[in-house]
Amino acid sequence: MPTDTTTSFPTQIDSLAGHAIADLVAEFGTPTFCYDADKIVERVNDLAAFDVVRYAQKAASNLAILDLVRRHGVLVDAVSAGEIRRAMAAGYQPTGGEHPPIVYTADIFDREALELVVEHGIPINCGSPDMIDQYGEAMKAADKTPLGITLRINPGFGHGHSQKTNTGGEQSKHGIWHEQLADCVTRAAENDLIITGLHMHIGSGTDMEHLSQVCGAMEQAAHVVGPTLTSISAGGGLPTPYRDGDQRVDLAAYFDLWDATRNRLATAFGNHISLEIEPGRYLTAESGSLIAEIRAIKQMGSNLYYLLDAGFNDLARPILYGAYHPMSICPAAGDEGSEIKSERKLQDVIVGGPLCESGDIFTQEEGGFVCSRQLPEAAVGDYLIIGCAGAYSSVMGSNYNSKPLAAEVLLQDSKAHVIRQRQTFEEMIAGEIIPK
Ligand SMILES: *Cc1c(COP(=O)(O)O)cnc(C)c1O
Protein backbone atom coordinates (compact mmCIF):
# COMPACT_ATOMS: atom_id res chain seq x y z
CA MET A 1 0.00 0.00 0.00
CA PRO A 2 1.29 3.47 -0.79
CA THR A 3 2.09 5.44 2.33
CA ASP A 4 3.21 8.68 0.75
CA THR A 5 -0.07 9.56 -0.92
CA THR A 6 -1.56 12.87 -0.11
CA THR A 7 -5.25 13.30 -0.07
CA SER A 8 -7.54 16.23 -0.15
CA PHE A 9 -10.40 15.46 2.05
CA PRO A 10 -13.92 16.55 2.23
CA THR A 11 -15.73 19.10 4.28
CA GLN A 12 -18.91 17.37 3.24
CA ILE A 13 -19.33 13.75 2.32
CA ASP A 14 -21.66 11.96 0.01
CA SER A 15 -23.90 10.53 2.71
CA LEU A 16 -24.49 13.95 4.28
CA ALA A 17 -26.66 15.20 1.45
CA GLY A 18 -24.71 18.36 0.78
CA HIS A 19 -24.54 19.50 4.39
CA ALA A 20 -21.24 20.87 5.62
CA ILE A 21 -19.93 18.77 8.47
CA ALA A 22 -18.87 21.84 10.44
CA ASP A 23 -22.42 23.22 10.26
CA LEU A 24 -23.92 19.96 11.50
CA VAL A 25 -21.44 19.85 14.37
CA ALA A 26 -22.08 23.50 15.26
CA GLU A 27 -25.79 22.79 15.46
CA PHE A 28 -25.92 19.31 16.98
CA GLY A 29 -22.54 18.62 18.61
CA THR A 30 -20.78 15.27 18.56
CA PRO A 31 -21.21 12.33 18.51
CA THR A 32 -24.22 12.58 16.21
CA PHE A 33 -25.79 10.15 13.79
CA CYS A 34 -26.99 11.70 10.54
CA TYR A 35 -29.27 9.93 8.09
CA ASP A 36 -29.78 10.95 4.49
CA ALA A 37 -33.50 10.49 3.81
CA ASP A 38 -33.04 10.34 0.03
CA LYS A 39 -30.69 7.39 0.35
CA ILE A 40 -33.27 5.44 2.34
CA VAL A 41 -35.95 6.22 -0.23
CA GLU A 42 -33.63 5.15 -3.07
CA ARG A 43 -33.10 1.78 -1.39
CA VAL A 44 -36.84 1.38 -0.84
CA ASN A 45 -37.46 2.04 -4.53
CA ASP A 46 -34.85 -0.57 -5.51
CA LEU A 47 -37.21 -3.21 -4.11
CA ALA A 48 -40.38 -2.09 -5.88
CA ALA A 49 -40.73 -5.42 -7.71
CA PHE A 50 -41.64 -7.21 -4.48
CA ASP A 51 -45.31 -7.20 -3.44
CA VAL A 52 -44.37 -6.21 0.09
CA VAL A 53 -41.27 -4.57 1.46
CA ARG A 54 -41.39 -5.13 5.20
CA TYR A 55 -38.76 -3.16 7.06
CA ALA A 56 -36.94 -4.99 9.85
CA GLN A 57 -37.07 -1.95 12.08
CA LYS A 58 -34.52 -3.31 14.51
CA ALA A 59 -31.88 -1.97 12.08
CA ALA A 60 -32.83 1.66 12.82
CA SER A 61 -36.08 2.22 14.61
CA ASN A 62 -36.23 5.95 15.22
CA LEU A 63 -39.84 7.07 14.77
CA ALA A 64 -38.83 9.51 12.03
CA ILE A 65 -37.24 6.71 9.99
CA LEU A 66 -40.29 4.50 10.47
CA ASP A 67 -42.50 7.39 9.40
CA LEU A 68 -40.32 8.00 6.34
CA VAL A 69 -40.45 4.42 5.10
CA ARG A 70 -44.15 4.17 5.94
CA ARG A 71 -44.87 7.14 3.69
CA HIS A 72 -43.07 5.30 0.91
CA GLY A 73 -45.27 2.24 1.13
CA VAL A 74 -43.04 0.09 3.33
CA LEU A 75 -44.68 -2.17 5.92
CA VAL A 76 -42.95 -3.16 9.11
CA ASP A 77 -41.68 -6.07 11.12
CA ALA A 78 -41.65 -5.96 14.92
CA VAL A 79 -39.57 -8.31 17.05
CA SER A 80 -40.71 -7.11 20.47
CA ALA A 81 -43.51 -5.37 22.29
CA GLY A 82 -41.48 -2.18 22.11
CA GLU A 83 -41.21 -2.44 18.34
CA ILE A 84 -44.96 -3.00 18.03
CA ARG A 85 -45.51 0.16 20.04
CA ARG A 86 -42.94 2.06 17.97
CA ALA A 87 -44.61 1.04 14.73
CA MET A 88 -47.95 2.27 16.04
CA ALA A 89 -46.38 5.48 17.36
CA ALA A 90 -44.99 6.09 13.86
CA GLY A 91 -48.44 5.83 12.29
CA TYR A 92 -48.74 2.16 11.32
CA GLN A 93 -52.24 0.85 11.95
CA PRO A 94 -52.27 -2.59 13.55
CA THR A 95 -54.83 -3.91 11.07
CA GLY A 96 -56.28 -3.14 7.67
CA GLY A 97 -54.86 -2.93 4.16
CA GLU A 98 -54.20 -5.67 1.66
CA HIS A 99 -51.18 -6.92 3.64
CA PRO A 100 -50.80 -6.69 7.41
CA PRO A 101 -49.03 -3.41 8.21
CA ILE A 102 -47.24 -4.83 11.27
CA VAL A 103 -46.12 -8.43 11.74
CA TYR A 104 -44.65 -9.71 14.99
CA THR A 105 -41.68 -11.99 14.23
CA ALA A 106 -39.76 -13.63 17.03
CA ASP A 107 -38.70 -16.92 18.56
CA ILE A 108 -40.64 -16.23 21.75
CA PHE A 109 -43.51 -14.17 23.08
CA ASP A 110 -42.74 -12.37 26.25
CA ARG A 111 -45.98 -11.79 28.14
CA GLU A 112 -46.31 -8.18 27.04
CA ALA A 113 -45.84 -9.01 23.36
CA LEU A 114 -48.44 -11.78 23.51
CA GLU A 115 -50.92 -9.41 25.15
CA LEU A 116 -50.28 -6.76 22.50
CA VAL A 117 -50.73 -9.03 19.47
CA VAL A 118 -53.96 -10.39 20.93
CA GLU A 119 -55.26 -6.95 21.90
CA HIS A 120 -54.49 -5.27 18.56
CA GLY A 121 -55.01 -8.22 16.23
CA ILE A 122 -51.44 -8.14 14.95
CA PRO A 123 -50.44 -11.15 12.83
CA ILE A 124 -47.58 -13.28 14.06
CA ASN A 125 -44.67 -15.06 12.44
CA CYS A 126 -43.69 -17.92 14.75
CA GLY A 127 -40.06 -18.88 15.27
CA SER A 128 -40.80 -21.68 17.72
CA PRO A 129 -43.48 -24.37 18.06
CA ASP A 130 -44.34 -23.04 21.53
CA MET A 131 -45.48 -19.75 20.04
CA ILE A 132 -48.17 -21.59 18.07
CA ASP A 133 -49.74 -23.06 21.22
CA GLN A 134 -49.36 -19.87 23.23
CA TYR A 135 -51.03 -17.78 20.53
CA GLY A 136 -53.82 -20.29 19.97
CA GLU A 137 -54.56 -20.46 23.70
CA ALA A 138 -54.37 -16.70 24.21
CA MET A 139 -56.76 -15.99 21.31
CA LYS A 140 -59.22 -18.58 22.66
CA ALA A 141 -58.98 -17.13 26.15
CA ALA A 142 -59.69 -13.66 24.74
CA ASP A 143 -62.55 -15.09 22.67
CA LYS A 144 -61.05 -13.75 19.46
CA THR A 145 -60.99 -15.30 16.02
CA PRO A 146 -57.36 -16.04 15.30
CA LEU A 147 -55.67 -14.65 12.22
CA GLY A 148 -53.72 -16.77 9.80
CA ILE A 149 -50.23 -17.37 11.15
CA THR A 150 -46.92 -17.59 9.36
CA LEU A 151 -43.99 -19.75 10.36
CA ARG A 152 -40.35 -18.84 10.27
CA ILE A 153 -38.46 -21.91 9.14
CA ASN A 154 -34.81 -22.63 9.81
CA PRO A 155 -33.91 -24.59 6.67
CA GLY A 156 -30.95 -26.31 8.34
CA PHE A 157 -28.30 -24.10 6.79
CA GLY A 158 -27.40 -20.48 7.19
CA HIS A 159 -25.02 -17.81 6.17
CA GLY A 160 -23.93 -14.46 7.52
CA HIS A 161 -21.04 -12.05 7.50
CA SER A 162 -20.06 -13.45 10.89
CA GLN A 163 -21.10 -16.24 13.27
CA LYS A 164 -23.20 -13.67 15.11
CA THR A 165 -25.21 -12.70 12.05
CA ASN A 166 -25.75 -16.23 10.79
CA THR A 167 -29.37 -17.06 11.50
CA GLY A 168 -29.75 -20.51 9.98
CA GLY A 169 -28.41 -23.99 10.74
CA GLU A 170 -28.33 -25.78 14.06
CA GLN A 171 -25.92 -23.29 15.66
CA SER A 172 -28.62 -20.64 15.31
CA LYS A 173 -31.50 -20.30 17.75
CA HIS A 174 -33.78 -18.85 15.10
CA GLY A 175 -36.84 -20.28 13.46
CA ILE A 176 -38.64 -23.61 13.52
CA TRP A 177 -36.34 -26.48 12.61
CA HIS A 178 -37.26 -27.61 9.11
CA GLU A 179 -37.79 -31.22 10.19
CA GLN A 180 -40.45 -30.09 12.69
CA LEU A 181 -42.58 -28.31 10.15
CA ALA A 182 -44.99 -31.23 9.68
CA ASP A 183 -45.49 -31.39 13.48
CA CYS A 184 -46.18 -27.68 13.50
CA VAL A 185 -48.83 -28.05 10.82
CA THR A 186 -50.58 -30.53 13.16
CA ARG A 187 -50.03 -28.27 16.16
CA ALA A 188 -51.57 -25.32 14.31
CA ALA A 189 -54.61 -27.40 13.34
CA GLU A 190 -55.06 -28.51 16.97
CA ASN A 191 -55.19 -24.83 17.90
CA ASP A 192 -57.60 -23.99 15.06
CA LEU A 193 -54.93 -21.91 13.41
CA ILE A 194 -54.37 -21.67 9.67
CA ILE A 195 -50.86 -21.36 8.31
CA THR A 196 -50.99 -18.72 5.61
CA GLY A 197 -47.34 -17.96 5.12
CA LEU A 198 -43.78 -19.15 5.41
CA HIS A 199 -40.71 -17.11 6.09
CA MET A 200 -36.99 -17.80 5.94
CA HIS A 201 -34.21 -15.50 7.04
CA ILE A 202 -30.86 -17.25 7.20
CA GLY A 203 -28.51 -14.41 7.91
CA SER A 204 -27.09 -11.06 7.05
CA GLY A 205 -24.45 -10.61 4.43
CA THR A 206 -25.55 -13.55 2.39
CA ASP A 207 -24.31 -13.98 -1.14
CA MET A 208 -26.49 -14.83 -4.09
CA GLU A 209 -25.64 -18.52 -4.03
CA HIS A 210 -26.82 -18.95 -0.46
CA LEU A 211 -29.86 -16.82 -1.02
CA SER A 212 -30.86 -18.95 -3.97
CA GLN A 213 -30.54 -22.13 -1.90
CA VAL A 214 -33.19 -20.66 0.33
CA CYS A 215 -35.67 -20.61 -2.56
CA GLY A 216 -35.31 -24.36 -2.93
CA ALA A 217 -35.80 -24.92 0.78
CA MET A 218 -38.83 -22.62 0.76
CA GLU A 219 -40.46 -24.52 -2.05
CA GLN A 220 -40.01 -27.85 -0.24
CA ALA A 221 -41.39 -26.43 2.98
CA ALA A 222 -44.35 -24.87 1.19
CA HIS A 223 -45.44 -28.27 -0.06
CA VAL A 224 -45.49 -29.56 3.52
CA VAL A 225 -47.99 -26.82 4.41
CA GLY A 226 -50.02 -26.89 1.20
CA PRO A 227 -52.64 -24.62 -0.36
CA THR A 228 -53.49 -22.57 2.74
CA LEU A 229 -50.39 -20.55 1.89
CA THR A 230 -50.96 -17.08 0.51
CA SER A 231 -47.57 -15.48 1.15
CA ILE A 232 -43.90 -16.27 1.30
CA SER A 233 -41.18 -14.07 2.72
CA ALA A 234 -37.59 -14.07 1.56
CA GLY A 235 -36.49 -12.53 4.87
CA GLY A 236 -33.74 -9.95 5.02
CA GLY A 237 -30.01 -10.35 4.63
CA LEU A 238 -29.49 -8.28 1.47
CA PRO A 239 -25.90 -7.12 1.61
CA THR A 240 -24.82 -3.50 1.59
CA PRO A 241 -21.57 -2.31 0.07
CA TYR A 242 -19.36 -1.18 3.00
CA ARG A 243 -16.01 -0.97 1.21
CA ASP A 244 -15.00 0.70 -2.02
CA GLY A 245 -15.43 -1.90 -4.70
CA ASP A 246 -18.08 -3.94 -2.84
CA GLN A 247 -20.73 -4.81 -5.36
CA ARG A 248 -24.39 -4.16 -4.86
CA VAL A 249 -26.42 -7.37 -5.11
CA ASP A 250 -28.06 -8.15 -8.42
CA LEU A 251 -31.57 -7.44 -7.22
CA ALA A 252 -33.19 -8.26 -10.52
CA ALA A 253 -31.66 -11.74 -10.48
CA TYR A 254 -32.60 -12.16 -6.84
CA PHE A 255 -36.19 -11.14 -7.51
CA ASP A 256 -36.38 -13.46 -10.52
CA LEU A 257 -35.38 -16.45 -8.39
CA TRP A 258 -38.03 -15.73 -5.80
CA ASP A 259 -40.63 -14.80 -8.37
CA ALA A 260 -40.15 -18.14 -10.12
CA THR A 261 -40.51 -19.94 -6.78
CA ARG A 262 -43.65 -18.00 -5.97
CA ASN A 263 -45.12 -18.68 -9.41
CA ARG A 264 -44.51 -22.42 -9.19
CA LEU A 265 -46.22 -22.48 -5.80
CA ALA A 266 -49.11 -20.38 -7.06
CA THR A 267 -49.64 -22.83 -9.91
CA ALA A 268 -49.38 -25.85 -7.62
CA PHE A 269 -51.84 -24.42 -5.07
CA GLY A 270 -54.12 -22.44 -7.37
CA ASN A 271 -53.66 -19.36 -5.13
CA HIS A 272 -52.09 -15.99 -5.55
CA ILE A 273 -48.95 -16.06 -3.42
CA SER A 274 -47.61 -12.68 -2.42
CA LEU A 275 -43.89 -12.23 -2.21
CA GLU A 276 -42.44 -10.32 0.72
CA ILE A 277 -38.93 -9.17 1.41
CA GLU A 278 -37.79 -8.05 4.85
CA PRO A 279 -34.69 -5.91 4.64
CA GLY A 280 -33.14 -4.09 7.56
CA ARG A 281 -29.59 -3.17 6.74
CA TYR A 282 -30.23 -2.75 3.02
CA LEU A 283 -32.63 0.14 3.56
CA THR A 284 -30.72 2.20 6.10
CA ALA A 285 -27.05 1.22 6.43
CA GLU A 286 -25.69 3.50 3.72
CA SER A 287 -27.83 6.45 4.74
CA GLY A 288 -26.16 6.86 8.12
CA SER A 289 -22.97 8.54 9.27
CA LEU A 290 -21.65 8.94 12.77
CA ILE A 291 -19.85 12.24 13.22
CA ALA A 292 -17.32 12.27 16.03
CA GLU A 293 -14.54 14.60 17.09
CA ILE A 294 -10.92 13.56 17.43
CA ARG A 295 -10.04 14.39 21.04
CA ALA A 296 -6.55 12.90 21.34
CA ILE A 297 -3.83 11.66 19.03
CA LYS A 298 -1.17 9.53 20.60
CA GLN A 299 1.75 7.39 19.60
CA MET A 300 1.97 4.07 21.46
CA GLY A 301 5.18 2.32 20.43
CA SER A 302 4.84 1.89 16.70
CA ASN A 303 1.08 2.55 16.64
CA LEU A 304 -0.60 5.88 16.18
CA TYR A 305 -4.07 6.27 17.71
CA TYR A 306 -6.84 8.72 16.92
CA LEU A 307 -9.17 8.73 19.91
CA LEU A 308 -12.71 9.97 19.37
CA ASP A 309 -15.52 11.17 21.57
CA ALA A 310 -17.60 8.27 20.19
CA GLY A 311 -17.10 4.68 21.32
CA PHE A 312 -18.77 1.31 21.16
CA ASN A 313 -21.51 2.78 23.32
CA ASP A 314 -22.46 4.62 20.09
CA LEU A 315 -21.44 2.09 17.44
CA ALA A 316 -20.93 -1.50 18.52
CA ARG A 317 -20.62 -3.26 15.15
CA PRO A 318 -16.81 -3.29 15.15
CA ILE A 319 -16.52 -4.79 18.64
CA LEU A 320 -19.46 -7.16 18.06
CA TYR A 321 -18.64 -8.46 14.59
CA GLY A 322 -15.31 -6.93 13.60
CA ALA A 323 -17.42 -4.95 11.14
CA TYR A 324 -15.68 -2.62 8.72
CA HIS A 325 -16.94 0.97 8.42
CA PRO A 326 -15.56 3.50 5.95
CA MET A 327 -14.03 6.58 7.60
CA SER A 328 -13.12 10.05 6.52
CA ILE A 329 -11.75 13.09 8.23
CA CYS A 330 -12.89 16.67 8.06
CA PRO A 331 -10.95 19.67 9.31
CA ALA A 332 -12.19 21.45 12.39
CA ALA A 333 -14.52 24.34 11.78
CA GLY A 334 -12.76 27.37 10.42
CA ASP A 335 -9.85 25.36 9.02
CA GLU A 336 -11.40 24.55 5.67
CA GLY A 337 -9.43 27.21 3.86
CA SER A 338 -6.11 26.19 5.30
CA GLU A 339 -3.77 24.99 2.57
CA ILE A 340 -1.73 22.85 4.92
CA LYS A 341 -4.82 21.02 5.91
CA SER A 342 -6.48 20.64 2.55
CA GLU A 343 -3.74 18.29 1.39
CA ARG A 344 -2.57 15.87 4.01
CA LYS A 345 -0.50 12.74 3.99
CA LEU A 346 -2.14 9.41 4.61
CA GLN A 347 -0.86 7.43 7.54
CA ASP A 348 -1.69 4.17 9.29
CA VAL A 349 -3.76 4.80 12.37
CA ILE A 350 -5.84 2.88 14.86
CA VAL A 351 -9.14 4.55 15.63
CA GLY A 352 -10.59 4.15 19.11
CA GLY A 353 -13.13 5.63 21.46
CA PRO A 354 -13.18 6.97 25.01
CA LEU A 355 -14.40 3.93 26.94
CA CYS A 356 -12.46 2.22 29.70
CA GLU A 357 -12.38 -1.03 27.79
CA SER A 358 -9.56 -2.11 25.51
CA GLY A 359 -12.03 -3.42 22.93
CA ASP A 360 -13.23 0.13 22.28
CA ILE A 361 -11.59 0.23 18.86
CA PHE A 362 -13.37 0.99 15.58
CA THR A 363 -10.62 -0.54 13.46
CA GLN A 364 -10.75 -4.18 14.45
CA GLU A 365 -11.37 -7.46 12.75
CA GLU A 366 -13.55 -10.32 13.89
CA GLY A 367 -12.02 -11.92 16.96
CA GLY A 368 -10.98 -8.54 18.31
CA PHE A 369 -7.74 -8.19 16.35
CA VAL A 370 -6.83 -4.53 16.21
CA CYS A 371 -5.89 -3.32 12.75
CA SER A 372 -4.94 0.02 11.29
CA ARG A 373 -6.50 2.20 8.65
CA GLN A 374 -4.93 4.63 6.21
CA LEU A 375 -6.35 8.01 7.07
CA PRO A 376 -5.19 11.56 6.50
CA GLU A 377 -3.02 13.23 9.09
CA ALA A 378 -5.28 14.93 11.57
CA ALA A 379 -5.26 17.27 14.50
CA VAL A 380 -7.21 17.24 17.73
CA GLY A 381 -10.50 18.99 17.01
CA ASP A 382 -10.87 17.57 13.51
CA TYR A 383 -13.93 15.45 12.84
CA LEU A 384 -13.91 11.79 11.96
CA ILE A 385 -16.93 10.55 10.07
CA ILE A 386 -17.79 6.88 10.26
CA GLY A 387 -19.85 5.87 7.26
CA CYS A 388 -22.43 3.14 6.66
CA ALA A 389 -23.62 3.65 10.22
CA GLY A 390 -27.35 3.73 9.52
CA ALA A 391 -28.16 0.12 10.49
CA TYR A 392 -27.49 -1.74 13.74
CA SER A 393 -25.65 1.32 14.92
CA SER A 394 -27.58 3.89 16.93
CA VAL A 395 -30.10 1.20 17.94
CA MET A 396 -27.36 -0.75 19.71
CA GLY A 397 -26.24 2.32 21.63
CA SER A 398 -25.83 1.98 25.38
CA ASN A 399 -25.08 4.07 28.44
CA TYR A 400 -21.87 2.19 29.18
CA ASN A 401 -19.46 4.43 31.08
CA SER A 402 -22.49 6.67 31.70
CA LYS A 403 -22.29 8.06 28.20
CA PRO A 404 -25.53 9.58 26.96
CA LEU A 405 -27.18 8.17 23.83
CA ALA A 406 -26.03 10.20 20.81
CA ALA A 407 -28.20 12.68 18.96
CA GLU A 408 -29.82 11.60 15.68
CA VAL A 409 -30.47 13.91 12.75
CA LEU A 410 -32.43 13.33 9.55
CA LEU A 411 -31.23 15.19 6.46
CA GLN A 412 -34.27 15.78 4.34
CA ASP A 413 -35.33 18.45 1.83
CA SER A 414 -32.05 20.33 2.35
CA LYS A 415 -32.79 20.64 6.05
CA ALA A 416 -31.29 18.95 9.07
CA HIS A 417 -34.01 17.80 11.47
CA VAL A 418 -33.11 16.58 14.90
CA ILE A 419 -34.99 13.29 15.30
CA ARG A 420 -33.58 12.35 18.69
CA GLN A 421 -32.17 14.79 21.15
CA ARG A 422 -28.91 13.83 22.75
CA GLN A 423 -29.83 12.13 26.01
CA THR A 424 -29.35 14.27 29.08
CA PHE A 425 -27.72 13.14 32.30
CA GLU A 426 -31.07 13.48 34.06
CA GLU A 427 -32.73 11.19 31.51
CA MET A 428 -29.94 8.68 31.92
CA ILE A 429 -30.40 8.34 35.68
CA ALA A 430 -34.18 8.69 35.67
CA GLY A 431 -35.55 5.51 37.17
CA GLU A 432 -32.54 4.82 39.38
CA ILE A 433 -33.36 4.87 43.09
CA ILE A 434 -31.20 4.95 46.19
CA PRO A 435 -33.09 2.95 48.89
CA LYS A 436 -34.01 4.97 51.97
C1 LIG B 1 -32.82 -8.93 11.46
C2 LIG B 1 -33.88 -9.49 10.64
C3 LIG B 1 -34.06 -9.09 9.32
C4 LIG B 1 -33.19 -8.08 8.65
O1 LIG B 1 -31.91 -8.52 8.42
P1 LIG B 1 -30.95 -7.61 7.54
O2 LIG B 1 -29.71 -8.41 7.42
O3 LIG B 1 -30.73 -6.36 8.30
O4 LIG B 1 -31.61 -7.37 6.24
C5 LIG B 1 -35.11 -9.61 8.63
N1 LIG B 1 -35.94 -10.50 9.19
C6 LIG B 1 -35.80 -10.92 10.46
C7 LIG B 1 -36.75 -11.87 11.04
C8 LIG B 1 -34.75 -10.44 11.23
O5 LIG B 1 -34.62 -10.86 12.47
Short mmCIF file of C-alpha atoms in Angstrom, two decimals, residues 361 363-371:
data_model
loop_
_atom_site.label_atom_id
_atom_site.label_comp_id
_atom_site.label_asym_id
_atom_site.label_seq_id
_atom_site.Cartn_x
_atom_site.Cartn_y
_atom_site.Cartn_z
CA ILE A 361 -11.59 0.23 18.86
CA THR A 363 -10.62 -0.54 13.46
CA GLN A 364 -10.75 -4.18 14.45
CA GLU A 365 -11.37 -7.46 12.75
CA GLU A 366 -13.55 -10.32 13.89
CA GLY A 367 -12.02 -11.92 16.96
CA GLY A 368 -10.98 -8.54 18.31
CA PHE A 369 -7.74 -8.19 16.35
CA VAL A 370 -6.83 -4.53 16.21
CA CYS A 371 -5.89 -3.32 12.75
#
